[in-house]
Each structure stands twice: as structure tokens, then as C-alpha cells.
Amino acid sequence: MSDMTLAPADIALLTRLADVLIPGTADMPAVGEIADYADLLRRAVAACGYAAADLRAAIDMIPAEVDWEGAKAFSEARPGSFRILGVIVSAAYYMARPVLDRLKFPDDRRHPAADDEFANEYMTGILDPVTERGPVYRDTRQA
Amino acid sequence: MVDALGHTDVVIIGAGPSGAVTAHTLASKGFSVTCLEQGDWISPADYPGNRPEYELLLQQKWSWNPNTRGRPADYPMNLDAAEVTPIMIAGVGGSSVFYGAHWMRLPPSDFRVRTLDGVADDWPIDYYDLEPFYNRVDEFLGVAGLGGDPAYPPQDYRMPPHPLGKGGMLMAAGLNKLGWHWWPGTNAIPTNKFRNMEKCVRWGVCETGCPAGAKASFDLGYWPHARAAGARLITGARVREITTDPQGRADAVIWIDRDGREHVQKASVVVMAANGVGTPRLLLMSKSARFPEGLGNSSGLVGRNLMLHPNNEVLGLYDEDIESWKGPAGQLLYSLQFYETDRSRGFLRGSKVNLMPVPGILRILEHFDHLPFGKRWGSAIHDIGKYAGRALSLAGNIEDLPEEHNRVTLDPVLTDSDGIPAPRIEYRISENTQRNLDFTLDRMAEMHEAAGAAHILRQPLWKDAPGHLLGTARMGDDPERSVVDRFGRSHDVPNLFIVDGSVMVTSGGLNPTATIAALALRCAEHIAETARFQEVAA
């Protein structure tokens, strides 16, 4: 886990980079529409396995007024550092509830199966072609 | 300072699956049992999978690779000569804490590879020797599956199988289209509440530890019962040596606690349960004038024949909403279509293919890191991200044959946090294994194609092997060609037993925990039955 603490200026830079890399569309929210994006950035940085020094160096490389061309140039000049930041801003984005809602990821992660769920699948006959072919193992008692 | 503890009938080194089964079996029969585990209990509340940032936590803190994780309980490995990385975690339950609980037996042919295919060696036991032990462990753990798989002799399970789900049904239809074998996944994941385990709620993060307590990792599936039966479990206990008496019998183990203090645990029987890297490491460290090449190593085979099951993967992205955030993961289904040898393929033996859901989004995105900037970022990221919840993984579990040059030795420089030599892993992928990998990769791509995947992404090799650490103290009838006998007893030291994956003669192409647990149960009962010959109080 990284022991780096993001300063407000770091948050601002990363948010600006995220705005460029992950723009909003008709179907997906923009970073600016995610109220807790700063918190999610902190959470991502705290959880990741990147060394604090590498993260610090990468953030310091973000152009102050980063735009599409600036981000592209960054990715080409410093692919390793860019990749770290790409993971961080993406992780924060895809942890956001509005984003997960659009992707139809349920809020509740518990999905116990109904008692008849497998039985209903089985009754479609999906396994019949397999069972009809009969045993396929090599019985070593006959070898 | 050495602290001498009281005598115990049996000391077990390692609290993973084989140690847990052995402890439970012997404690239940009235033996005094002490198990030494260098790791700790891991609380389900600490598992990463119940946190939204869990994919990032797997980068380092909860990495499957001990070198990356770097906890004091982990020992480092020198991997300079390893083409794949053995993964593991030290702790109660061992690596089963992070396993997918794919619960697969070896079919009969695996015990007769030399006879059938002319390579490697036959096991000294066959499927039918092990079958009753498979059955009993399955019953104890509440394994969930569907009997009648035509790729096996008749077998059945206590629990009904998990649903295939939308993704499983899609793939099953694809496999039917190809006319290939498949079967609903057999998992050590209860489909109903069982003993102290909860009913699976399909969280989908089985391989990062089940937050719901619904997976038969051995900290949950066996250890509570072993302790209730009287087994003593000491955590934070790193064994550095097994000592022997003047007659050449194992008489004690020396272990180090977290504060660096040494302890001596005397015992009538020593059981190694540290799996395919930890077990040879400790045997090689236990040198003496009588055993100059390491304990139990008159054959010179301790540490050799390391098998790691190189894995590969083909990821399929689907336009249908297949709810791939839903577990178990766990296997939804498996195929043994290419398990048995077919010489026309250009290699011997085969592989198992299993289907798993892919709940993580970052894992999908990283598959597209090679794309040029404009196709990876900007609005293009949403063209990739839309496949979150629509991804299925087919993984190939490749049988690798035993080769003596693939081995575990002691590193002359690298040490663990107690100054004990670290293992050095030498592992090369053979031409036979590489052909098996390539063949399986192509077949998995065909499976996704038949199932209608919109994108098919190949990963020819997982650098991190699946944690199947096998073969480094193989069993056999010939003391010159094996380390232990058919019951796991050392050919050289009559009261030293090995019960873990080290004893496997061949690796099979299947997840080995079911076999390891069955072998451990068989060995433990043999220890009990022959106790009077080992001077164990019966």
C-alpha cells in the first residue's frame, strides 16, 4: 500500500487529468459529476502498490494545464509514470457509484442463488449432449 | 535462548490444507497434536474483496506473490531462474485462503502416466486407492457439485452445484456447439449453510478470500474442528530445523517465534505439511552428519521435479449483459475435452479449462493498455469499460511433467526475516508444456468464439503460477527413485511423514487441493494405524 498523502494540489491535477482521459458521454458521467471523486482518488492511492516516490514523480510530471495533446505527449514521453496515473484515475472513476450504476453493477454484492436456479438451468437440457456421449475417462482397471 | 516445550505425539509443520486434515484426523483419534504455522489467522473482515478498491489492494498488500507482499511471515524466494512464479501465502489455512476452491479429483489415468503414455512415472497408488478418501473429504467440507461427470468414474456430492448463471449458460451452449466436454463446476463452496460455513452469496471474489465465510478454505473448513478435537495450533512459529536422535529418527523441531526466540518441540512423529516449496526447503536445511544432503534425501530427489502448472487465459468480452460481477469464482464450469493424451496434438498429457466470471473492471482495462493513446483514452475508454460485467475468463490449467532440473534449492545469500536461507526456484517450461500451453490457448479462443464473444483477448502465460506447488518429495516404492513411500513416510526416517503436494508423482492437469487433502487423510490414518511402530502413544 502506498503511504503517500495527496495534497489538494495533487487532487486538482489528477482530477484535471481524469477529465481529459475519461470524459463524460451521453451514457457515462464526467468526473466532475462524481461528488466524491477526490475521496476516491485518495482511496485508490492508499490501496495501490506503487511506491510513494514513483507516484510523487508521476504526479509532478502532469502538465499544469493538461489537455488532450498534453496528456498524449506525457503518455509517450513517460509511459511508465503515465500508466501509474492512468490506473489511479481509472480506479477512482470505476469505484464511483454513479459509474457502477450505469454499468449495472448492483450496490448489494450479495446474490444468493434461489434453490431452484441450477435445477431450472438443468431442465433446459443444456447438459444432455454431454451425458449422451457417455463416459470419456480412461479406466485404468481395464488398461 | 532455547525454550524446550513439552513432548507431543505429533508435530505438524504448516497449517494449510494438508496440515489441517492431518491435525483433525490424529487429534480426533486421541493423539496429542501440535501444529506450527509461521503465519497468522487471517480475518475475513480483512480480506480485500469486500472493498471497492480490492483490485488495487492485490497489487501489493494482498498480492498472491510473497515477494511482492513482503510480510514478515512470508519467506522470500530467489526467482532469477524461474519462468513462472510460485505463489502462496503463509497463514492458517495456507493458500486455500486465496484459492478458487475448484475441487477436482485426478482421474484414473493420472496415476498411470508411465503405463499409458510412456513418460514420467506411475504413482504407487491408483485412483481407486484414493477414491474413499476423496469421498470422505468431500463429505466433510460440503463440496458442491453435480455427480455423473462422464470424465470420471461415478462420483457424487453432498451439496447441489452452483448455478451456471448467464455466462455459464452462454459458454455451455458454445461448448455444445463444438461437441466438447463440459460439466458444471465442482467447488468447495457450499451452496447451502454447512457446519460453520455460510451459504455462498456469489460475491465473486473467492480468490481474494471470501468475505462471507462461505468458502471451504481450511482455516474455516477444517481448523475449527481440529482444534475442537484437541489439536494445538501455534501461529507465528517458523521452523528452522528438524533434529534427529542417534538412531536417525526425527525427535524434535526447532522453531523461532516472532520475537526471535528459539523453541524446541519434541515429538514422536514429525509431519511436513509446508507444500512443494516449504517442505523441501526445511528438509534441505535439516542437515546433519547422518543426513549430510538434508533430511530424508538419500535419493537426492528432495526439491527436484518441481511442478507448477503454468496457466494461461483467454478473456472473452460479450455484448450480452452476463452479470459477471456475480460469483462464484469458483468455476462456473470446466472442460476436460483436452485432458487426456492425444499424440496427434504433438505433446503428451493435457489440460483442464475452467470458466470464471470477471468482476473486476481494472483487469479488463489493462488488457487494452497496448492500444494507441487515442483508442485507449478519451471517449474510447467507455467502449472498453462497457464490458465491465460482461467478461468471462477461460483459464487453462496445464499439466507439466516432472523434470529433475526444475527444483527448489537453498539460496546461498537470500534469507527470510529470521536469517534462514530462502528457497531458490529453478523452473523452465519444457517444450511439451509449451505445446500444451499453445494448444490450450487456441482451444479456449475457439470456445469463446463459439459462445459469441465480441472480443477475444489472449494471455499466453500467467507469470504468476496458480499456487500448485507439487512433486518435490515424490512418493514411490523405490527409495532410490522417491522420497517417501505410498503413505507419505520417509524412506530414510521412519517417523517423518510428508502429507502435502510435494509427494505427488505427476501433477495432473487439475487443481490439486482435493488430491492433497485426500492424500493427507490417507496418510494420517496410516500414522494412527501404525503408531506402535513409531513409538507414538496410541
mmCIF file of C-alpha atoms in Angstrom, chain A residues 34-109:
data_model
loop_
_atom_site.group_PDB
_atom_site.id
_atom_site.type_symbol
_atom_site.label_atom_id
_atom_site.label_comp_id
_atom_site.label_asym_id
_atom_site.label_seq_id
_atom_site.Cartn_x
_atom_site.Cartn_y
_atom_site.Cartn_z
ATOM 1 C CA ILE A 34 -18.848 12.435 -9.269
ATOM 2 C CA ALA A 35 -19.206 14.200 -5.951
ATOM 3 C CA ASP A 36 -16.738 12.036 -4.059
ATOM 4 C CA TYR A 37 -14.096 11.736 -6.762
ATOM 5 C CA ALA A 38 -11.407 13.344 -4.568
ATOM 6 C CA ASP A 39 -12.102 10.826 -1.805
ATOM 7 C CA LEU A 40 -11.955 8.013 -4.305
ATOM 8 C CA LEU A 41 -8.590 9.249 -5.574
ATOM 9 C CA ARG A 42 -7.273 9.177 -2.007
ATOM 10 C CA ARG A 43 -8.674 5.702 -1.571
ATOM 11 C CA ALA A 44 -7.037 4.483 -4.770
ATOM 12 C CA VAL A 45 -3.672 5.940 -3.838
ATOM 13 C CA ALA A 46 -3.834 4.426 -0.362
ATOM 14 C CA ALA A 47 -4.654 0.970 -1.739
ATOM 15 C CA CYS A 48 -2.304 0.756 -4.691
ATOM 16 C CA GLY A 49 1.028 -0.970 -4.677
ATOM 17 C CA TYR A 50 3.037 1.805 -6.297
ATOM 18 C CA ALA A 51 5.938 3.259 -4.370
ATOM 19 C CA ALA A 52 5.258 6.731 -2.965
ATOM 20 C CA ALA A 53 8.299 8.113 -4.761
ATOM 21 C CA ASP A 54 7.065 6.814 -8.108
ATOM 22 C CA LEU A 55 3.622 8.257 -7.503
ATOM 23 C CA ARG A 56 5.070 11.600 -6.443
ATOM 24 C CA ALA A 57 7.268 11.746 -9.509
ATOM 25 C CA ALA A 58 4.408 10.838 -11.815
ATOM 26 C CA ILE A 59 2.067 13.464 -10.377
ATOM 27 C CA ASP A 60 4.768 16.081 -10.668
ATOM 28 C CA MET A 61 5.020 15.313 -14.372
ATOM 29 C CA ILE A 62 1.389 16.199 -15.087
ATOM 30 C CA PRO A 63 1.345 19.437 -17.070
ATOM 31 C CA ALA A 64 -0.302 22.216 -15.037
ATOM 32 C CA GLU A 65 -2.968 22.884 -17.668
ATOM 33 C CA VAL A 66 -3.160 19.397 -19.034
ATOM 34 C CA ASP A 67 -5.239 18.920 -22.156
ATOM 35 C CA TRP A 68 -5.633 16.086 -24.683
ATOM 36 C CA GLU A 69 -2.399 16.874 -26.505
ATOM 37 C CA GLY A 70 -0.511 17.369 -23.243
ATOM 38 C CA ALA A 71 -1.725 14.060 -21.857
ATOM 39 C CA LYS A 72 -0.835 12.304 -25.100
ATOM 40 C CA ALA A 73 2.653 13.781 -25.038
ATOM 41 C CA PHE A 74 3.008 12.735 -21.380
ATOM 42 C CA SER A 75 1.987 9.155 -22.231
ATOM 43 C CA GLU A 76 4.577 8.988 -24.992
ATOM 44 C CA ALA A 77 7.411 10.640 -23.086
ATOM 45 C CA ARG A 78 6.918 8.864 -19.750
ATOM 46 C CA PRO A 79 4.848 5.719 -20.386
ATOM 47 C CA GLY A 80 5.648 4.148 -17.008
ATOM 48 C CA SER A 81 4.602 7.164 -14.994
ATOM 49 C CA PHE A 82 1.600 7.765 -17.209
ATOM 50 C CA ARG A 83 0.469 4.188 -16.734
ATOM 51 C CA ILE A 84 0.513 4.575 -12.946
ATOM 52 C CA LEU A 85 -1.678 7.637 -13.118
ATOM 53 C CA GLY A 86 -3.938 6.029 -15.699
ATOM 54 C CA VAL A 87 -4.627 3.210 -13.272
ATOM 55 C CA ILE A 88 -5.240 5.589 -10.361
ATOM 56 C CA VAL A 89 -7.673 7.903 -12.129
ATOM 57 C CA SER A 90 -9.474 4.928 -13.727
ATOM 58 C CA ALA A 91 -9.729 3.068 -10.432
ATOM 59 C CA ALA A 92 -11.229 6.104 -8.738
ATOM 60 C CA TYR A 93 -13.683 6.585 -11.608
ATOM 61 C CA TYR A 94 -14.835 2.971 -11.696
ATOM 62 C CA MET A 95 -15.304 2.874 -7.931
ATOM 63 C CA ALA A 96 -17.833 5.689 -8.153
ATOM 64 C CA ARG A 97 -21.420 4.647 -7.547
ATOM 65 C CA PRO A 98 -22.887 6.673 -10.455
ATOM 66 C CA VAL A 99 -20.472 4.941 -12.822
ATOM 67 C CA LEU A 100 -21.231 1.480 -11.435
ATOM 68 C CA ASP A 101 -24.949 2.224 -11.696
ATOM 69 C CA ARG A 102 -24.577 2.973 -15.392
ATOM 70 C CA LEU A 103 -22.688 -0.278 -15.841
ATOM 71 C CA LYS A 104 -25.472 -2.089 -13.967
ATOM 72 C CA PHE A 105 -23.201 -3.196 -11.148
ATOM 73 C CA PRO A 106 -25.547 -3.754 -8.197
ATOM 74 C CA ASP A 107 -24.956 -1.893 -4.971
ATOM 75 C CA ASP A 108 -25.606 -5.002 -2.889
ATOM 76 C CA ARG A 109 -22.932 -7.572 -3.583
#
